[in-house]
mmCIF file of C-alpha atoms in Angstrom:
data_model
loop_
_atom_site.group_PDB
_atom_site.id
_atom_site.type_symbol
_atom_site.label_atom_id
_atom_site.label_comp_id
_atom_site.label_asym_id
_atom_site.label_seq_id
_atom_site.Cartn_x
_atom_site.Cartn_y
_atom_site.Cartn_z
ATOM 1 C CA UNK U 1 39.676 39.114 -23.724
ATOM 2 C CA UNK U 2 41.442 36.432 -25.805
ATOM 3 C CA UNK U 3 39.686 32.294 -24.712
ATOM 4 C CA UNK U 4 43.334 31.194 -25.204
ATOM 5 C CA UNK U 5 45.122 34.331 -23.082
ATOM 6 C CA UNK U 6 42.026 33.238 -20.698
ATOM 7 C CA UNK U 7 43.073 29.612 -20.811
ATOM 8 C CA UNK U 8 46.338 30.328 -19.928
ATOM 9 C CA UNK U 9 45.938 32.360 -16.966
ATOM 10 C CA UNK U 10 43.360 30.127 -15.804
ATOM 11 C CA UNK U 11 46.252 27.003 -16.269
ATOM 12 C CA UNK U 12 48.286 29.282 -13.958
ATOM 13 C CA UNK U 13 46.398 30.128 -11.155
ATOM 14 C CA UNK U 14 45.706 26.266 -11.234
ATOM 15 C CA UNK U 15 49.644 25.650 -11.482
ATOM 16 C CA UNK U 16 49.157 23.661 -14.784
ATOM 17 C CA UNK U 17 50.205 24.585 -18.300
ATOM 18 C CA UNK U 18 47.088 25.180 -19.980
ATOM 19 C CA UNK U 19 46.212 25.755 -23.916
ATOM 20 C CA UNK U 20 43.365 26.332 -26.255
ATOM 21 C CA UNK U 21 43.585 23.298 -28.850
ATOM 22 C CA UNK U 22 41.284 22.910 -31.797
ATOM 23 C CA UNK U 23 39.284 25.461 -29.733
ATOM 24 C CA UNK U 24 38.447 23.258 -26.568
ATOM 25 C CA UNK U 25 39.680 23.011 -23.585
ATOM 26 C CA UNK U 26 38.088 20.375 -21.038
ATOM 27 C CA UNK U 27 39.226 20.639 -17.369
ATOM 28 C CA UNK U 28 38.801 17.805 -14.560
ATOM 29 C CA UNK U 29 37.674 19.278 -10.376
ATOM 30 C CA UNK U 30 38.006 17.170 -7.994
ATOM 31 C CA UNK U 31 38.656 14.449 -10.046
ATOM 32 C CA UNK U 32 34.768 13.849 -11.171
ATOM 33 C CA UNK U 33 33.224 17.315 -12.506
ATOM 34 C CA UNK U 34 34.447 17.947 -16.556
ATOM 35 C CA UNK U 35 33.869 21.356 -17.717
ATOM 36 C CA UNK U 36 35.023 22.106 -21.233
ATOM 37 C CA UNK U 37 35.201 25.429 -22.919
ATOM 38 C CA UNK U 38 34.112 25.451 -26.646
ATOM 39 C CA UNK U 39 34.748 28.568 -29.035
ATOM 40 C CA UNK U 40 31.883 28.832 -31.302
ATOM 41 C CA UNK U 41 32.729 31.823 -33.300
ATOM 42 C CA UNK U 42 33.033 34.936 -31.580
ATOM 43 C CA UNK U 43 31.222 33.443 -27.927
ATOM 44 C CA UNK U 44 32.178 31.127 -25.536
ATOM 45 C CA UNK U 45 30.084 27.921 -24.475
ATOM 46 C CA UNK U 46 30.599 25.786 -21.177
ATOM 47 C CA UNK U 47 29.020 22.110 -21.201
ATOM 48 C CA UNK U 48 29.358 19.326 -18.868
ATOM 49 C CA UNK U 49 27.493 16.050 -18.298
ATOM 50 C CA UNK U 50 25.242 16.410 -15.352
ATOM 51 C CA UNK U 51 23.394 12.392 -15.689
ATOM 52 C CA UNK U 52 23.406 9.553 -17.539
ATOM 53 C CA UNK U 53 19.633 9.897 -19.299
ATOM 54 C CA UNK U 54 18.639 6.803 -17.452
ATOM 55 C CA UNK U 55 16.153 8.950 -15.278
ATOM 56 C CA UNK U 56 14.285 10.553 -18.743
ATOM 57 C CA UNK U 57 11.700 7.232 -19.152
ATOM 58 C CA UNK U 58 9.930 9.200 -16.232
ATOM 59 C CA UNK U 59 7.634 11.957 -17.489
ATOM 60 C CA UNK U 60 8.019 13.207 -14.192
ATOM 61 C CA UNK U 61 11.525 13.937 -14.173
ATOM 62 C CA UNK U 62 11.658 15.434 -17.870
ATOM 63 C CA UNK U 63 8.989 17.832 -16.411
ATOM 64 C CA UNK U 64 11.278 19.123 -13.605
ATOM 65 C CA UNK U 65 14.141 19.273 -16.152
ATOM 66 C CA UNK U 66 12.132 21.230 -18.600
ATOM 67 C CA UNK U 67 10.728 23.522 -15.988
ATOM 68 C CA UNK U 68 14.543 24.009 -14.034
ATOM 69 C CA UNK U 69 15.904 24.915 -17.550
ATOM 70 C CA UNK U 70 13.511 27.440 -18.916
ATOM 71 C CA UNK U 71 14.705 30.528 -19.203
ATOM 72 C CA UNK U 72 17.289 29.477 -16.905
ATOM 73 C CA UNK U 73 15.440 30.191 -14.035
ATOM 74 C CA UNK U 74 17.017 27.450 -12.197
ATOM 75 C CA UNK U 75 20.417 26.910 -14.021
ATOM 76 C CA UNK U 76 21.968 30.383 -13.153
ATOM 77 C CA UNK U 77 21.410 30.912 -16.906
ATOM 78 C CA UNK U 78 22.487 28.052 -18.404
ATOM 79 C CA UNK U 79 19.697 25.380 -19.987
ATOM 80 C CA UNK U 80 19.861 21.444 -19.748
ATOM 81 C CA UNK U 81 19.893 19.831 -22.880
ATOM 82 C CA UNK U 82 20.209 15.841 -23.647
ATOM 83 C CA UNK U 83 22.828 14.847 -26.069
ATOM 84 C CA UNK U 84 21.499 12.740 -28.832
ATOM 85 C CA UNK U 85 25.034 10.865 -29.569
ATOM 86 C CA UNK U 86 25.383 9.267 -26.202
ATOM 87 C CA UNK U 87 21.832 9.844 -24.024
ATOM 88 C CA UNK U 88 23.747 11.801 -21.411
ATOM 89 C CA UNK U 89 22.022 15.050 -19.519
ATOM 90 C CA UNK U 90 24.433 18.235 -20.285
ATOM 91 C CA UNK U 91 24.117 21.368 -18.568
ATOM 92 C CA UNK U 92 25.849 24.011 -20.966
ATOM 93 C CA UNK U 93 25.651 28.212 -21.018
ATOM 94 C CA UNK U 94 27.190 30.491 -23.492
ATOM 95 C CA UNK U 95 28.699 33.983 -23.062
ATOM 96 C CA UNK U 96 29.421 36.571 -25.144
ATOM 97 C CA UNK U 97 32.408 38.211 -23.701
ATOM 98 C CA UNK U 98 34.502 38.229 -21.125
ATOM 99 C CA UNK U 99 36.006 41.780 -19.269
ATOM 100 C CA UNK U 100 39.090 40.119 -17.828
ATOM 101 C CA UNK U 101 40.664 37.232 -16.572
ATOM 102 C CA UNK U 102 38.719 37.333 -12.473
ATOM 103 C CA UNK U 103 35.441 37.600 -14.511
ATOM 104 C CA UNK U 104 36.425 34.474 -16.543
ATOM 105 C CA UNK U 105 37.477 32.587 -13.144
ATOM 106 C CA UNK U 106 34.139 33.506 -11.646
ATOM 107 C CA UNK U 107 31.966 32.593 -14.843
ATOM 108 C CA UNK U 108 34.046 28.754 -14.657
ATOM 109 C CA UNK U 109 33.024 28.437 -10.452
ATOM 110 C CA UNK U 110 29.426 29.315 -10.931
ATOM 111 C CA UNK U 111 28.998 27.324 -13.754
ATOM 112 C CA UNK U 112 31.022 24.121 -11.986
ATOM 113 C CA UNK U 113 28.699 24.752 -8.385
ATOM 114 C CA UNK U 114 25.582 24.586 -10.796
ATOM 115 C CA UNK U 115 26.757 21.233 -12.245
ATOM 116 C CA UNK U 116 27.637 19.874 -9.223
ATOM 117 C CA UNK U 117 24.401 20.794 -8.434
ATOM 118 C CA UNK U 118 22.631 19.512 -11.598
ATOM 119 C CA UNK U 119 24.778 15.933 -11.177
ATOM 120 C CA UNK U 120 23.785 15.792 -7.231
ATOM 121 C CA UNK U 121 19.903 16.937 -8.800
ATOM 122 C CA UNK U 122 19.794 14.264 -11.201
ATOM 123 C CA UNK U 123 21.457 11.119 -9.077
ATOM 124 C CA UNK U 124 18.769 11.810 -6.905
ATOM 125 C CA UNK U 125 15.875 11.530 -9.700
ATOM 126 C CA UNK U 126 14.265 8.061 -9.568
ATOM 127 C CA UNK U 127 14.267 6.222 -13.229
ATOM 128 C CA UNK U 128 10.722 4.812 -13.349
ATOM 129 C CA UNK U 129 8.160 7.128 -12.714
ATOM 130 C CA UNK U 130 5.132 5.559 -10.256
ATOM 131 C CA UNK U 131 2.448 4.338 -11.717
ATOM 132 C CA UNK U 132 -1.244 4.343 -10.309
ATOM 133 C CA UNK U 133 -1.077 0.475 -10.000
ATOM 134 C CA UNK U 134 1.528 0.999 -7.229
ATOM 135 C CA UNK U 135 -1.469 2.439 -4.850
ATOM 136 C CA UNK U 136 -3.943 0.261 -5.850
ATOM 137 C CA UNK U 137 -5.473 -1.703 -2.348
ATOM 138 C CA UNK U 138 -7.591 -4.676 -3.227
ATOM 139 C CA UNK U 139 -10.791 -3.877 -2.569
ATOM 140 C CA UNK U 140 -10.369 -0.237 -3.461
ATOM 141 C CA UNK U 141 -12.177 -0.306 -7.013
ATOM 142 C CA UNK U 142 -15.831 -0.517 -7.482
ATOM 143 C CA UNK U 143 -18.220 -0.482 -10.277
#
């Protein structure tokens, strides 16, 4: 199907008038989860911010990012990425096609649950990783 015959049903099952401009469309749940839907040529990508970036100074953290996102073993798919203009963490998946407007509507709540997910995920994360010094007990070293 058609993103902007997509767009538009999705705008009316949500009771809002919905349309495809420029090729984007970026929806607001619940007042704090942004999904927008890109065109890039012939596929569809969906990208939201999942964190700030403030929790990436901790090795630690980029390893469980790295490891969640490959091969989307623990993104439903989809891969976490940062972007380089503004530092944030983005979760983002593209498809191919879509079979009809209930598949669309499906694709859009599993990818919003995963970036709830990814946002709750991240929060969580702490920003500074903890160093070796933290543990040390005088007394505790010897030569």
């Amino acid at each position: 199907m058609e993103l902007a015959s997509l767009i538009e049903d999705l705008g009316k099952a949500c009771g809002l008038e919905l349309t495809l401009d420029e090729g984007r469309c970026t929806l607001r749940f619940d007042g704090e989860h942004d999904v927008t839907i890109e065109r890039d040529g012939n596929a569809v990508i969906l990208h939201g911010i999942a964190g700030d970036g403030g929790c990436l100074s901790n090795p630690d953290n980029l390893r469980i990012l790295l490891t969640a996102s490959f091969l989307g073993a623990e993104t439903d798919g989809g891969a976490l990425s940062v972007w380089e203009r503004t530092g944030e963490i983005v979760l983002w998946k593209r498809f191919d096609a879509f079979t009809d407007y209930p598949d669309f509507e499906a694709v859009i709540n599993a990818f919003l649950a995963q970036l709830i997910h990814w946002k709750a995920r991240i929060d969580a994360l702490p920003s500074v990783a903890v160093s070796a010094s933290a543990t040390f007990t005088p007394g505790g070293i010897m030569v």
